[in-house]
Structures are given as C-alpha cells and as structure tokens.
Short mmCIF file of C-alpha atoms and ligand atoms in Angstrom, two decimals:
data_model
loop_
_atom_site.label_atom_id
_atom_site.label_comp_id
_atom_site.label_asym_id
_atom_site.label_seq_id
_atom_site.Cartn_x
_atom_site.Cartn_y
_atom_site.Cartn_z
CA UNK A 1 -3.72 -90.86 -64.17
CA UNK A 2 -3.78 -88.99 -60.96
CA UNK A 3 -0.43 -89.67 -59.09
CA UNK A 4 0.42 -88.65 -55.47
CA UNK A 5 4.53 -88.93 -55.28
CA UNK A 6 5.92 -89.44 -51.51
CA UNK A 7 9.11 -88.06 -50.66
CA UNK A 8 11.02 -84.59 -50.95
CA UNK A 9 14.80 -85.98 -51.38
CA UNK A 10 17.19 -85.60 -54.97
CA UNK A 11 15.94 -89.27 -55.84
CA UNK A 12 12.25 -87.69 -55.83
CA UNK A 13 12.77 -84.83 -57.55
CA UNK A 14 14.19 -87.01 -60.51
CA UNK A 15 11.32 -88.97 -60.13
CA UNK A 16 9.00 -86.23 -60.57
CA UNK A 17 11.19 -85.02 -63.23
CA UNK A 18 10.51 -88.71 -65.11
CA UNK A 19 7.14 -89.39 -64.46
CA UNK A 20 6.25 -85.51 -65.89
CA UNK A 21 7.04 -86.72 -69.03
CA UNK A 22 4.30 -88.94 -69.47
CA UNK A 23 1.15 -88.72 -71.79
CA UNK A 24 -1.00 -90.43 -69.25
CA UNK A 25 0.04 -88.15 -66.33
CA UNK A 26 -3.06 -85.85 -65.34
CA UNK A 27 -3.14 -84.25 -61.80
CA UNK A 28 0.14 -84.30 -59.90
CA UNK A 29 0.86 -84.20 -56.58
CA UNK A 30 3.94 -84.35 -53.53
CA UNK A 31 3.79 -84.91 -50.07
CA UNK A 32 5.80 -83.29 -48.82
CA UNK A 33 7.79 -82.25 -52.39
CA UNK A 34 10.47 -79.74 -52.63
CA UNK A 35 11.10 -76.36 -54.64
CA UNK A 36 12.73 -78.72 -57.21
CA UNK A 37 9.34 -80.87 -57.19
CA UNK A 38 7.05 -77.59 -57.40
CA UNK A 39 7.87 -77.49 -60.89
CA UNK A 40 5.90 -80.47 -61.44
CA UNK A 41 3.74 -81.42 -58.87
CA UNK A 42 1.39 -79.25 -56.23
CA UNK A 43 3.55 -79.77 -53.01
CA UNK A 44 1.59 -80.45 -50.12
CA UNK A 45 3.42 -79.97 -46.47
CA UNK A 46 1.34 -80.10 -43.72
CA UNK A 47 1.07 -84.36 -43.36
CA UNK A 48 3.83 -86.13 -42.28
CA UNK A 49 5.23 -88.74 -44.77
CA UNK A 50 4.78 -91.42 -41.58
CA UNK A 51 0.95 -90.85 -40.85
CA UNK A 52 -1.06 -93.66 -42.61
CA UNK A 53 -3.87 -92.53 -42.32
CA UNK A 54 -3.83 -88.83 -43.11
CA UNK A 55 -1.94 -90.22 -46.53
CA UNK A 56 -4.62 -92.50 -47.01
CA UNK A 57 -7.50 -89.96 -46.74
CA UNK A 58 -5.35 -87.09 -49.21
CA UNK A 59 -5.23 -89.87 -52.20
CA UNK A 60 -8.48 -90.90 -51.48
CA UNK A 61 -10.09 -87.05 -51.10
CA UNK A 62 -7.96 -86.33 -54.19
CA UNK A 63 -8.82 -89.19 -56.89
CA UNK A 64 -5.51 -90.53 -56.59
CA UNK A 65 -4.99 -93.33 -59.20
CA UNK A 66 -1.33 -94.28 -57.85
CA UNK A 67 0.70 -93.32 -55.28
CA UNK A 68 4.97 -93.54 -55.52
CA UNK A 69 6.43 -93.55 -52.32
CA UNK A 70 10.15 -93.01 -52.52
CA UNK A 71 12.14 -93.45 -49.27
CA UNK A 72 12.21 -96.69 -47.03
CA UNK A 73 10.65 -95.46 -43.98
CA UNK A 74 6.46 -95.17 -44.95
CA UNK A 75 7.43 -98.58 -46.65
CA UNK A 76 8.59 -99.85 -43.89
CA UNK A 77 5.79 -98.42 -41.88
CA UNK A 78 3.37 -100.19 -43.91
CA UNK A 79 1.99 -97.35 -46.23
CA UNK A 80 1.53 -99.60 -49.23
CA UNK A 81 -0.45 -102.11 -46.69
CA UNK A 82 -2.96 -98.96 -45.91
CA UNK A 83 -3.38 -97.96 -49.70
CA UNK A 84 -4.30 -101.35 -50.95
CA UNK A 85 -6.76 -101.70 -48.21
CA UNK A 86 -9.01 -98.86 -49.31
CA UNK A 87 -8.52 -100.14 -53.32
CA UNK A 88 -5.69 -97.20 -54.10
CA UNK A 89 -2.50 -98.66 -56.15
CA UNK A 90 0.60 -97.95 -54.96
CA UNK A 91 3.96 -98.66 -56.36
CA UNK A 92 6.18 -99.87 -53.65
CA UNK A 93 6.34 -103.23 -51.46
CA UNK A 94 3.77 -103.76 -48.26
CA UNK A 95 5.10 -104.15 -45.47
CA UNK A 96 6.35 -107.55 -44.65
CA UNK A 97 8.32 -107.28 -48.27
CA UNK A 98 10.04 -104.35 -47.37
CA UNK A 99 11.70 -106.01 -44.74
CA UNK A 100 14.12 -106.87 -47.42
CA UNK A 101 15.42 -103.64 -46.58
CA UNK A 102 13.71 -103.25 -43.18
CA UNK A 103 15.44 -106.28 -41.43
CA UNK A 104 19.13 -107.37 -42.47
CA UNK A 105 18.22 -110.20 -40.47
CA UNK A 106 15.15 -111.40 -42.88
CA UNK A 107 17.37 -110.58 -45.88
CA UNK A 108 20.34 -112.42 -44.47
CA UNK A 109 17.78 -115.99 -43.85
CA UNK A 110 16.02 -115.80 -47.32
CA UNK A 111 19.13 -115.31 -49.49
CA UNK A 112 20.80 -118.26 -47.14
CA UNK A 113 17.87 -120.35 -47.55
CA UNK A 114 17.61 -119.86 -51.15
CA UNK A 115 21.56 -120.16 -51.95
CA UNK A 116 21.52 -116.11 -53.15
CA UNK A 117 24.97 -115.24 -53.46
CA UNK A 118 26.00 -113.31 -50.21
CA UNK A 119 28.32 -113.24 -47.16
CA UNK A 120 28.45 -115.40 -44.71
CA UNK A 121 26.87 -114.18 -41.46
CA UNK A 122 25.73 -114.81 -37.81
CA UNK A 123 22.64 -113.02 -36.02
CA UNK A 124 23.23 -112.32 -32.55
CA UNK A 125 20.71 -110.75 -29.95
CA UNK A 126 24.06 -111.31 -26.92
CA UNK A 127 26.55 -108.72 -27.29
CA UNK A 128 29.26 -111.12 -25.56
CA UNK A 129 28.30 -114.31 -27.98
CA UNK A 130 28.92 -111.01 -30.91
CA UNK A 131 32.74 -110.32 -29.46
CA UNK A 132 33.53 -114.19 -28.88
CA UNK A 133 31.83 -115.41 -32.52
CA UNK A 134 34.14 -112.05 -33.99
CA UNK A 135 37.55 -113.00 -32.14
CA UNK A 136 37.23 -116.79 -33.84
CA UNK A 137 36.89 -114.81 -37.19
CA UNK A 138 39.63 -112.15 -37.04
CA UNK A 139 39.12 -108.79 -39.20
CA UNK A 140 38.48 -107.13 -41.56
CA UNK A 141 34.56 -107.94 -40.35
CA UNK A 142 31.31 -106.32 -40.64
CA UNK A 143 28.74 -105.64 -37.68
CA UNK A 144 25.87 -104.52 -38.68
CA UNK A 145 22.42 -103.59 -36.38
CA UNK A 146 19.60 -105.10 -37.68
CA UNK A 147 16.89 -102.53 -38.45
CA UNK A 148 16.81 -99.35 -40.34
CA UNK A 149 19.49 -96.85 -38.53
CA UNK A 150 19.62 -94.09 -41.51
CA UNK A 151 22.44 -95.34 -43.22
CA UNK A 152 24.68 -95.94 -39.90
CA UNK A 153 23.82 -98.78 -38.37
CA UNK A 154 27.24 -100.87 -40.79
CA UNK A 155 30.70 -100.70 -39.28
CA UNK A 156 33.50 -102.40 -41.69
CA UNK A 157 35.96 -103.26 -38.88
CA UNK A 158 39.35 -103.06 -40.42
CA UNK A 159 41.10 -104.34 -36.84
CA UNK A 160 39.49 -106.85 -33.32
CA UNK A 161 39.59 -103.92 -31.24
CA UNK A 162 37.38 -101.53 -34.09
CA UNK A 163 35.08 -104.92 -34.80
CA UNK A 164 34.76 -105.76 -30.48
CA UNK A 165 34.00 -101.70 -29.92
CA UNK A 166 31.44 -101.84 -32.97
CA UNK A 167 29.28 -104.46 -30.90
CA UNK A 168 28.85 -101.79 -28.26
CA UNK A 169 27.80 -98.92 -30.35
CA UNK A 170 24.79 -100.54 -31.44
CA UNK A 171 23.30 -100.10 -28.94
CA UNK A 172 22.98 -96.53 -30.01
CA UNK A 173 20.89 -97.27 -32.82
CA UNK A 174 17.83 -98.08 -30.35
CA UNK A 175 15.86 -100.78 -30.91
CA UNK A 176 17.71 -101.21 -34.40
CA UNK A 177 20.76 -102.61 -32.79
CA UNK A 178 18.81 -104.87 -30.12
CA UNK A 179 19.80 -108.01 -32.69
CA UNK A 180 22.93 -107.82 -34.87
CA UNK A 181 24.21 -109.25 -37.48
CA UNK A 182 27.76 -110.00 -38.05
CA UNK A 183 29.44 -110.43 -41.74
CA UNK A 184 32.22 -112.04 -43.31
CA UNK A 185 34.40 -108.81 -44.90
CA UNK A 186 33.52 -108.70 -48.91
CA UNK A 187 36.97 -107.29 -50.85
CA UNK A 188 35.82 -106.25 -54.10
CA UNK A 189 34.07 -103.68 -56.16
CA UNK A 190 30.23 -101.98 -55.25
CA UNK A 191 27.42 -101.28 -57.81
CA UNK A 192 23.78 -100.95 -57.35
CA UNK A 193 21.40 -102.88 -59.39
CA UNK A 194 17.75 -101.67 -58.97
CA UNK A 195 14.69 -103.41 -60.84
CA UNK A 196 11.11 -102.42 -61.60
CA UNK A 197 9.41 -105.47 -60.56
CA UNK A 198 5.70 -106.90 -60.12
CA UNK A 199 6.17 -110.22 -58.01
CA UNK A 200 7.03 -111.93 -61.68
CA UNK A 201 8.41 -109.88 -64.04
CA UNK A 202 11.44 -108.57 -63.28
CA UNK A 203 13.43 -105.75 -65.50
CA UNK A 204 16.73 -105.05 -63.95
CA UNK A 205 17.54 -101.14 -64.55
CA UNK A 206 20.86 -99.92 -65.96
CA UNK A 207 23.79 -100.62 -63.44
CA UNK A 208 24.95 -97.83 -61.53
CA UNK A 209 27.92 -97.49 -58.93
CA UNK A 210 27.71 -95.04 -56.19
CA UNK A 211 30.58 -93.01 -53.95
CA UNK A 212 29.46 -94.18 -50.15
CA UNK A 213 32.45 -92.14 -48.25
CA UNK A 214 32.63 -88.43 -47.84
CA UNK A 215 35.90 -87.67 -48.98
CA UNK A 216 37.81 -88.34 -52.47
CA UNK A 217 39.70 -91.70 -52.64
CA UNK A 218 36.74 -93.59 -50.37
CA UNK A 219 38.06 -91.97 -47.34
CA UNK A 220 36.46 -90.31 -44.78
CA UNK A 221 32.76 -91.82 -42.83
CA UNK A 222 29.73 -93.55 -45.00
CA UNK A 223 26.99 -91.42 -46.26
CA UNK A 224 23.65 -91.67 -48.40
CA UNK A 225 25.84 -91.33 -51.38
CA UNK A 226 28.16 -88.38 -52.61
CA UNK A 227 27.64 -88.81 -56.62
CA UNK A 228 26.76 -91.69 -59.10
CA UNK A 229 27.56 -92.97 -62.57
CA UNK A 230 25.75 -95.63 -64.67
CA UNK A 231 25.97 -97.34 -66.57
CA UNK A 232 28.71 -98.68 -64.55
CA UNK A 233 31.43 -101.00 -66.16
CA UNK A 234 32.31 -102.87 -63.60
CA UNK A 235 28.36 -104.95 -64.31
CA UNK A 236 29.51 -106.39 -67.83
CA UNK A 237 27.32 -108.75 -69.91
CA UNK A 238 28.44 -111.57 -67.53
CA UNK A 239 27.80 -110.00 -64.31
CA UNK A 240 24.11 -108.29 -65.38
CA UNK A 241 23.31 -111.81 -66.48
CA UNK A 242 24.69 -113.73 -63.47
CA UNK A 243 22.64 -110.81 -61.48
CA UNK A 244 19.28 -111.21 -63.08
CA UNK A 245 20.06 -115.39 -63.16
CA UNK A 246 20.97 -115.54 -59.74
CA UNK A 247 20.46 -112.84 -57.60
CA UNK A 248 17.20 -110.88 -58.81
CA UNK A 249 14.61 -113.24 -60.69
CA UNK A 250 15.58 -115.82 -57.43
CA UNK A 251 14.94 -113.28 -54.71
CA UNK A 252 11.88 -112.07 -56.43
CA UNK A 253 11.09 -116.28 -56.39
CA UNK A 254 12.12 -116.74 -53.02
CA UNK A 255 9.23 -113.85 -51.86
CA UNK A 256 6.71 -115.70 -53.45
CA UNK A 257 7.73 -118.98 -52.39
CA UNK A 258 7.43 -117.60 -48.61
CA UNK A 259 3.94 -116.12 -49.88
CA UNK A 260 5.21 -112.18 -50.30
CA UNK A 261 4.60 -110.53 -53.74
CA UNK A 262 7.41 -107.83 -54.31
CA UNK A 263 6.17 -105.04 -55.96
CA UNK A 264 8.18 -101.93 -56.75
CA UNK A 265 12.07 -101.40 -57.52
CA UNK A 266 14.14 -103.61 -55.40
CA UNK A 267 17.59 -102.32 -55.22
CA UNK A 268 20.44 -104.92 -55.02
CA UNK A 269 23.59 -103.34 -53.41
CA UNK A 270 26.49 -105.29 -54.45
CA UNK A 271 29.83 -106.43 -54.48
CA UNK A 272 31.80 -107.63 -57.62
CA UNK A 273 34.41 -110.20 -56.31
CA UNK A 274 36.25 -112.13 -58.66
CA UNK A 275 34.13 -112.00 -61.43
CA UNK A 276 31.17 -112.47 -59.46
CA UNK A 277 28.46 -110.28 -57.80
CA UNK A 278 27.38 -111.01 -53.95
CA UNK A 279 24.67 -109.29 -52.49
CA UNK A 280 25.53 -106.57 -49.73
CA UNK A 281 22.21 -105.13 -49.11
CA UNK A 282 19.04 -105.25 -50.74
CA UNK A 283 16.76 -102.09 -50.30
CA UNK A 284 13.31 -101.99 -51.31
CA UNK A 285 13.20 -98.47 -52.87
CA UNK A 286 14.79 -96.50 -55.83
CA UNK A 287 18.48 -95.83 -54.61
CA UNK A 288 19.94 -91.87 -54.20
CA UNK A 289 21.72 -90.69 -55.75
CA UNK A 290 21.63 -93.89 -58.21
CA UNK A 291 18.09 -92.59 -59.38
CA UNK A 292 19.83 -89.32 -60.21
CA UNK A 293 21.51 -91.14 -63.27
CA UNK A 294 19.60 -94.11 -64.26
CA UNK A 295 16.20 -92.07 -64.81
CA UNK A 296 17.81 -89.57 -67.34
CA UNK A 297 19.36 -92.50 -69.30
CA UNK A 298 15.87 -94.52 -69.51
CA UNK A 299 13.56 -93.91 -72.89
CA UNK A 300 10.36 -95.93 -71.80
CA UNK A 301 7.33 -94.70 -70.00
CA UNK A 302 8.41 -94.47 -66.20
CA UNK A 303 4.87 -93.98 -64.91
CA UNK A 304 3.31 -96.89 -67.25
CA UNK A 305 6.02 -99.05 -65.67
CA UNK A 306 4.91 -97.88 -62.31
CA UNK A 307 1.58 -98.60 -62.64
CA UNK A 308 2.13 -101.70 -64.58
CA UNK A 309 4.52 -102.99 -61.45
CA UNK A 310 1.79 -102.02 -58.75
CA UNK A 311 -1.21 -103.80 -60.93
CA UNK A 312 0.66 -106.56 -61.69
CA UNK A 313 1.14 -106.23 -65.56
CA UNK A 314 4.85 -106.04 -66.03
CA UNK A 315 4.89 -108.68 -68.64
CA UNK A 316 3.09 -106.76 -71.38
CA UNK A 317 5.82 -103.84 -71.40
CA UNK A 318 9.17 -103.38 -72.81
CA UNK A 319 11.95 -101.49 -70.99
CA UNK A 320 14.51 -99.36 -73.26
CA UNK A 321 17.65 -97.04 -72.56
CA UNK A 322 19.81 -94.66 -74.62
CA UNK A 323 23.54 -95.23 -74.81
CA UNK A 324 24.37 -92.48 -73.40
CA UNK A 325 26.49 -91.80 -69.89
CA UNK A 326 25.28 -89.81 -67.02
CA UNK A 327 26.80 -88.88 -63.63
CA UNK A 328 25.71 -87.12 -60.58
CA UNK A 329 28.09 -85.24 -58.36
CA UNK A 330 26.61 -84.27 -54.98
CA UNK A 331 27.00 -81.10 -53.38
CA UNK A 332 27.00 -81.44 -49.85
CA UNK A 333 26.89 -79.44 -46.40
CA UNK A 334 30.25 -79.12 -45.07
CA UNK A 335 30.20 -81.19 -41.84
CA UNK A 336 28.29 -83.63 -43.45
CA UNK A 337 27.54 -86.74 -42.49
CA UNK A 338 27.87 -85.01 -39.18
CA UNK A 339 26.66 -81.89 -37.80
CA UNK A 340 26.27 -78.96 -40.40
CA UNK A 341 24.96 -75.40 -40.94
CA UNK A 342 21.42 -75.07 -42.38
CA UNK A 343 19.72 -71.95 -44.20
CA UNK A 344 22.74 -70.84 -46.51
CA UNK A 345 21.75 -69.35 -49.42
CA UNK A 346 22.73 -71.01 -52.94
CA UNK A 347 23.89 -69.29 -55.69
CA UNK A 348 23.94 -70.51 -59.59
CA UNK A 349 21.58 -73.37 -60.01
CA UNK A 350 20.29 -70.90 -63.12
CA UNK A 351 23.71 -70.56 -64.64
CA UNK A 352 24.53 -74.69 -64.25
CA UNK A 353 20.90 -74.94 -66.00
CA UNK A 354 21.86 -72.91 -68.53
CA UNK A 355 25.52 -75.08 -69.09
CA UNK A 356 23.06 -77.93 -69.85
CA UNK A 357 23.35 -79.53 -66.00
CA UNK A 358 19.93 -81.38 -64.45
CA UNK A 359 19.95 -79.81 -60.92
CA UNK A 360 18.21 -82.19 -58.17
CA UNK A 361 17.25 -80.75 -55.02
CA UNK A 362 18.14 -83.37 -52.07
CA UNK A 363 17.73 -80.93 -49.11
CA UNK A 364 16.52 -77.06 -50.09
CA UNK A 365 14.10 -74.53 -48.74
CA UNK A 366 12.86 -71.46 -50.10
CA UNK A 367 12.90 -69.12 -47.54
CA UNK A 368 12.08 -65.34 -47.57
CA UNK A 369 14.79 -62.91 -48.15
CA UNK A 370 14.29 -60.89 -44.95
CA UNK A 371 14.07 -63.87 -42.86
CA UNK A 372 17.76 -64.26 -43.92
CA UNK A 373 18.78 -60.49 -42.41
CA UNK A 374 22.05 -59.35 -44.15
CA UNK A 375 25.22 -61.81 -43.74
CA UNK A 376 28.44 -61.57 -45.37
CA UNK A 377 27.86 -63.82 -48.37
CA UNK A 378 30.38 -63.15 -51.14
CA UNK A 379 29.71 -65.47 -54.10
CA UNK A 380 32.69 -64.91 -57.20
CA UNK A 381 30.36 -66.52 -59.34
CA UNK A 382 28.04 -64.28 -59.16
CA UNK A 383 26.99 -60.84 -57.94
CA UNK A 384 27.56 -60.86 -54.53
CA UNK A 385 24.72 -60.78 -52.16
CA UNK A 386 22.35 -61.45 -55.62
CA UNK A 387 19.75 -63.40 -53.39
CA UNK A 388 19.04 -59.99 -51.55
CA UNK A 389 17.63 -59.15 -54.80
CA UNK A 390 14.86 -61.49 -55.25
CA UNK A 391 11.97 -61.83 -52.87
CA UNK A 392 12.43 -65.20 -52.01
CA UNK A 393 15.81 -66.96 -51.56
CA UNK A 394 16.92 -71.23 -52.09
CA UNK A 395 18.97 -72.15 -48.86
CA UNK A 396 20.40 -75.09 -47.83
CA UNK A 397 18.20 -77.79 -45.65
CA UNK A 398 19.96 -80.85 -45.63
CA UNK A 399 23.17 -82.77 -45.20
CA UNK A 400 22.77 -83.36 -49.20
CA UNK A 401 21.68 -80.14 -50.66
CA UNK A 402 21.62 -80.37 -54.67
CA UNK A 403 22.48 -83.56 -57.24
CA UNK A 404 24.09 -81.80 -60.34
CA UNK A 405 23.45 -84.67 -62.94
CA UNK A 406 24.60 -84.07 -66.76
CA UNK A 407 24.07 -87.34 -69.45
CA UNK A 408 26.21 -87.00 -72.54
CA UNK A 409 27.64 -89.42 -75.26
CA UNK A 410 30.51 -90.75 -73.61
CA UNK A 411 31.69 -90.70 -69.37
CA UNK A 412 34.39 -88.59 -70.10
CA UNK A 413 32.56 -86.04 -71.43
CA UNK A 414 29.66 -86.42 -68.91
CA UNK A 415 32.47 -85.96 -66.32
CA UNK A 416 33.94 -82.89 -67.68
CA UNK A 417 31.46 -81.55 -67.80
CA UNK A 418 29.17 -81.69 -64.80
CA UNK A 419 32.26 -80.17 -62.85
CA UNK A 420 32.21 -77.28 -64.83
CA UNK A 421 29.01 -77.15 -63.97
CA UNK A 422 29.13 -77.26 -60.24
CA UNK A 423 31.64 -75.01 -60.10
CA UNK A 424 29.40 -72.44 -61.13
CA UNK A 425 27.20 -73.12 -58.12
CA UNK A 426 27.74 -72.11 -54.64
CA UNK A 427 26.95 -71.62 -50.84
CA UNK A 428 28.88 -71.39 -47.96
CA UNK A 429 30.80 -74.55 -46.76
CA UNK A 430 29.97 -76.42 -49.75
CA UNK A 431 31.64 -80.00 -49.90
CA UNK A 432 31.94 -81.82 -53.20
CA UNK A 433 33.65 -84.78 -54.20
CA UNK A 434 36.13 -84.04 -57.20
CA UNK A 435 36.66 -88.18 -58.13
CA UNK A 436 32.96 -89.28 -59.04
CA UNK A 437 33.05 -91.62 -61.74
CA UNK A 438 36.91 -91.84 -61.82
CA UNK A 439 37.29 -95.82 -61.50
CA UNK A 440 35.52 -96.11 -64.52
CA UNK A 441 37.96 -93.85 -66.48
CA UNK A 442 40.83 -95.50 -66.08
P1 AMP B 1 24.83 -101.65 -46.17
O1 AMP B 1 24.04 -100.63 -45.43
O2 AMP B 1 24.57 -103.06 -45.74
O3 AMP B 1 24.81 -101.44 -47.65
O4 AMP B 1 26.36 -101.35 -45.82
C1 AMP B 1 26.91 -100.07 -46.02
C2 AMP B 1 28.25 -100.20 -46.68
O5 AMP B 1 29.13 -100.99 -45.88
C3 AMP B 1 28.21 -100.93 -48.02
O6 AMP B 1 27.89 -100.08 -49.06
C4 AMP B 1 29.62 -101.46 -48.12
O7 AMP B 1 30.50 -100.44 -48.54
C5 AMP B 1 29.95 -101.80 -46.69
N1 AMP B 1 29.68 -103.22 -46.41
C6 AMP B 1 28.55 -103.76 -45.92
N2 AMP B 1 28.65 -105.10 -45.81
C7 AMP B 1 29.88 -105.42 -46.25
C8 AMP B 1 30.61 -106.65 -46.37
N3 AMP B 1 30.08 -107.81 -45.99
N4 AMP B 1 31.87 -106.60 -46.86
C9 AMP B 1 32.42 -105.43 -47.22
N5 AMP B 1 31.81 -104.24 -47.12
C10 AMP B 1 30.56 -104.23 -46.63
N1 LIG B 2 22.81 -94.76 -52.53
C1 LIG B 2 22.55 -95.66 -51.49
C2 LIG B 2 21.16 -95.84 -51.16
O1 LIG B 2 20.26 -95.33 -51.80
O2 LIG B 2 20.87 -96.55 -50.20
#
C-alpha cells in the first residue's frame, strides 16, 4: 500500500512510527513530515497541508493508495471530501463529520438531541443575552467560541466577573467566536477516549488521560497537552463500557441517523463525574500527545485498521493491546503557550534513545550549523557546543518541541524512567512538567 501521511506534529511522527511497522506498507510518504518522520517516510515541504488541490494531485501523481491526515484543520477544510472525489481513500472524516470537532455548536445539538451524556449548554450569537443567561447561572461556568481557535477559544470561569469578561474576548478568536456557546462547569476527572471507527464498527482505543495546563499541579494557562499516560485508571471496566454503550457506538449512530458516515478516530474528551463519563469535547482526529502513548501500547496492524476504517471494513478485524504502561512527558519551549524563542539547538535525543526512550518530534528543524553562528550554549550533559561538530544541527520550532515516550511493565516504572530520560536531553529554556502521570500513582 502506498500511504501519503498529513501532518508534521509528535502525534504524526508516532504515527509514522506505527504504520512503518506494517507488512503491507510499500512507498511512504509526509507532507509536510518532520526530521523525526524522515526516518520513515520521504518528507515533502513545498505544499501547504491546507491546499486541496495540490494534495489531491501529489497522491494522485504518486499512486497513493491511502492518505492519513492527522491534525483537524485539512479535515475541517474538507480534504477527505477532495480525496474521495477523485476515488483516493483517506482515513479521516469529510467535512460535514468533522464538525464534531469543527463546530461545538453541532456537537453540543447532536449529543442533546440524542441524550449523549454532556453539559448542559446555551448557544448565543448576542454577547449581552451571553452575560445576562451567565449572571442567572453563577460560576464556575464555561464560555466557549464556537469554531476551531487552536486550543484557546475555552475559558473555565472560576468567578461572574472572569465568566462576563470571557464573553468579550471572543471576539478575538475571529469568526470562531461570532456564536458562543456557554457550559454548565463539569467538576470531575479528564481522560481521552479515541476510537478507530468506519460509520459502524466502532473499537474504542486504550484510555488515556492527558496534562492540559502548563505548569505542575494543573496550574498555569491550557495547552495542546504537556504529557500523557494510558492506560488511564480513572476509565475502569464500568466507565469504558458505559463509554462505548453510551457515548461512542450512539454518537457514531446519531451521524448516521442525520445521514453522516464517521470515518476515522473520533476522540471523546471527557469528564469522569461520579462514576460517570460526560462528554467535554469530541475531536475528530488522533489526540497529542494521547497518540504518543496509546500507539506504542497497541499490537494489531495500525495501517490495516486504517484502511479497513476508510473502506468501510472494520468488522472483519480484531483490535489487541499489550499490558504494558506508557507515558509521554513533553518538553516544551519556555514561554509556551505564549510567546517563545525558536532555533535552539537540542542536545541528547541520542543518549535518551540509547536509555530505551521513544523520542517524538512535535516542533523541530534541522538547520545548518553555520546558519546558527556561535552562541553561548553550554549543555552539562554533554560536550558543550557538540552541535558545532556536526554539519547539520536539530533546533527547536515549536511551542512543543519533543514527546519523550517510554512503555514498560508497570506506570511506576514507565515514570521513573522516562524522567531519567529527559533529563539527559536539553536546549535552552526548556520547560517540562515533573507530575505526568502522578494521579494515577497514588
Ligand atoms: P475543550 O476544548 O472543549 O476540550 O476544552 C478545553 C478544556 O477546558 C477541557 O479539557 C477542560 O479541561 C475544560 N473544560 C471544557 N468544558 C468544560 C466543562 N463544561 N466543565 C469543566 N471543564 C471544562
Ligand atoms: N491532547 C488534546 C488534543 O489532542 O486535543
């Protein structure tokens, strides 16, 4: 099978690390990949990841059998749509299906229609009906801007005057924010639940729980994610069933009643309360860093699950895991989820290799060493200045430069051990946080 992988982020790379491991895998390709993906796949730069048609005519020119597309955005944008249209397969939902993710508002009115567990809510396009509906509630409440704002557009108003100010800065998401939806508060426990589905079939993945805030202790601004654990406690027997009962294999339903086949992984963001999970979010893509740990603890075929969600054959396959633990710690750009340095070198991805660690590249360049000019880059892990000494040099690109994931018998063990292993890697301003995984050890 010739496969064409969209995306260049850490939950890509592990893709790319997954789907190389399968017999039927021939030619490989990334648009736009990463220097973690180049090990895998021929990375291909120069088309954007939002031009239809340019994506269209590469897996068409190329003999491209099926086409992953990772992040929300081409989704969103219709990508899948454009495939199908010329007869190439692509694993991910069209268009109006990703509006799971794409629209709160369409989320919100399908799981309320259908009686999917979730909070309550009102949609508002008048920011003055917003502040009255919110001062009959009280706080804690959630405002949230209807379409895709990178991770932003959710303010959990602890106070009235946070909640009445949030109405007003949603405006700043642009045309995101023109409608809003506002949320009763959830008080519980998150975890992600993503599933490999076909429209029908639907095979929930391991649960995993992810670490939204920056700092240690959930404090600090929302992110993409700082690190990840599965599987994830918290999602017992009772809850995974409950989930699959009543939250996935209905939503999947739901689609199809209002004439939308879901194909791909839908992603079910949760929250445990009392004993039961409610639906926060539902994205329609693999989640990151969540990816970053489920993939290394699944045994089956990842690309003939793929292809058998995009073609519509789910129900022939089986779906099996090993019982082991893995967690991802994220090492971030200090500044992060704010403004941040780019282009610092990074030190020691060989030597956390070499301790056994799975290093995902989120946001990395390879850039050449001159281009770099001398700085004042002392590493004590390493010789100092040691990137001068190689042609070509791996700097920093991103808010989220590198997932360090390591899978091992137990969580403790997993834990102890992927900090030894970052702590062997470094570049300047690097922010990590030190509590990933630590609800589940208690
Ligand atoms: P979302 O983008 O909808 O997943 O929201 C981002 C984050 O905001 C979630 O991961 C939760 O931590 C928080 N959040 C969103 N909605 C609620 C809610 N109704 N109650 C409590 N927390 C929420
Ligand atoms: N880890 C959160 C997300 O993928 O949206």
């Amino acid at each position: 099978m010739n496969l064409l992988l969209i995306g260049g982020g850490g939950r890509e790379h592990a893709l790319a690390w997954k789907i190389s491991q399968s017999p039927f895998l021939e030619k490989f390709f990334a648009i736009p990949g990463s220097p973690g993906i180049k090990n895998f796949a021929e990375c291909v730069e120069n088309i954007s990841i939002e031009d239809n048609a340019a994506l269209v005519k590469f897996a068409a020119d190329n003999a491209i059998d099926l086409v992953v597309i990772g992040p929300e955005a081409p989704l969103v944008n219709g990508l899948v749509d454009a495939l199908n249209a010329v007869g190439i397969k692509a694993f991910g939902p069209t268009k109006v299906a990703a509006q799971m993710e794409g629209s709160k508002i369409f989320a919100k009115r399908l799981m309320k229609k259908y009686n999917i567990p979730t909070a309550e809510f009102e949609v508002f396009d008048n920011p003055d009906a917003a502040k009255n509906y919110i001062r009959s509630k009280g706080a804690p409440i959630v405002i949230k801007a209807d379409g895709l704002a990178a991770g932003k557009g959710v303010i959990v108003a602890q106070n009235l005057d946070e909640a009445l100010s949030a109405v007003d800065e949603m405006k700043t998401f642009g045309s995101a924010g023109n409608k809003i939806v506002v949320e009763e508060f959830m008080d519980g426990e998150e975890a992600s639940v993503l599933a490999l589905t076909d429209g029908e079939k639907i095979f929930p993945l391991i649960a995993a729980q992810d670490h939204k805030r920056v700092f240690d202790g959930d404090k600090g601004l929302n992110t993409g994610g700082m690190g990840a654990y599965a599987p994830a406690p918290i999602v017992d027997e009772k809850i995974a069933a409950q989930v699959e009962e009543k939250i996935l294999k209905p939503t999947i339903a739901a689609l199809k009643a209002e004439g939308i086949i879901y194909r791909g992984c839908l992603y079910a963001g949760l929250m445990i309360v009392d004993g039961t999970a409610k639906v926060v979010e539902f994205n329609c893509r693999f989640g990151d860093p969540e990816t970053q740990v489920v993939l290394p603890l699944m045994e089956s075929d990842l690309l003939e699950l793929m292809d058998a969600c995009a073609g519509g054959t789910l129900s022939d396959k089986k779906i099996s895991w090993s019982n082991q633990s893995a967690v991802c710690v994220i090492l971030a750009s200090g500044g992060y989820p704010k403004s941040y340095k780019k282009n610092l070198p990074i030190d020691g991805i060989t030597k956390a290799k070499s301790l056994g660690a799975m290093i995902f590249h989120a946001g990395t360049k390879i850039v050449r060493s001159e281009e770099l000019g001398v700085r004042s880059y002392k590493n004590q892990n390493s010789t100092p200045n040691s990137y001068l000494l190689t042609p070509n040099c791996l700097v920093t690109s991103g808010g989220r430069v590198l997932g360090v994931t390591i899978s091992a018998p137990t969580l403790r063990e997993a834990v102890d051990k992927v900090y030894r292993c970052v702590e062997v890697i470094h570049f300047d301003d690097m922010h990590y946080r030190k509590d990933i995984a630590a609800r589940a050890l208690k």
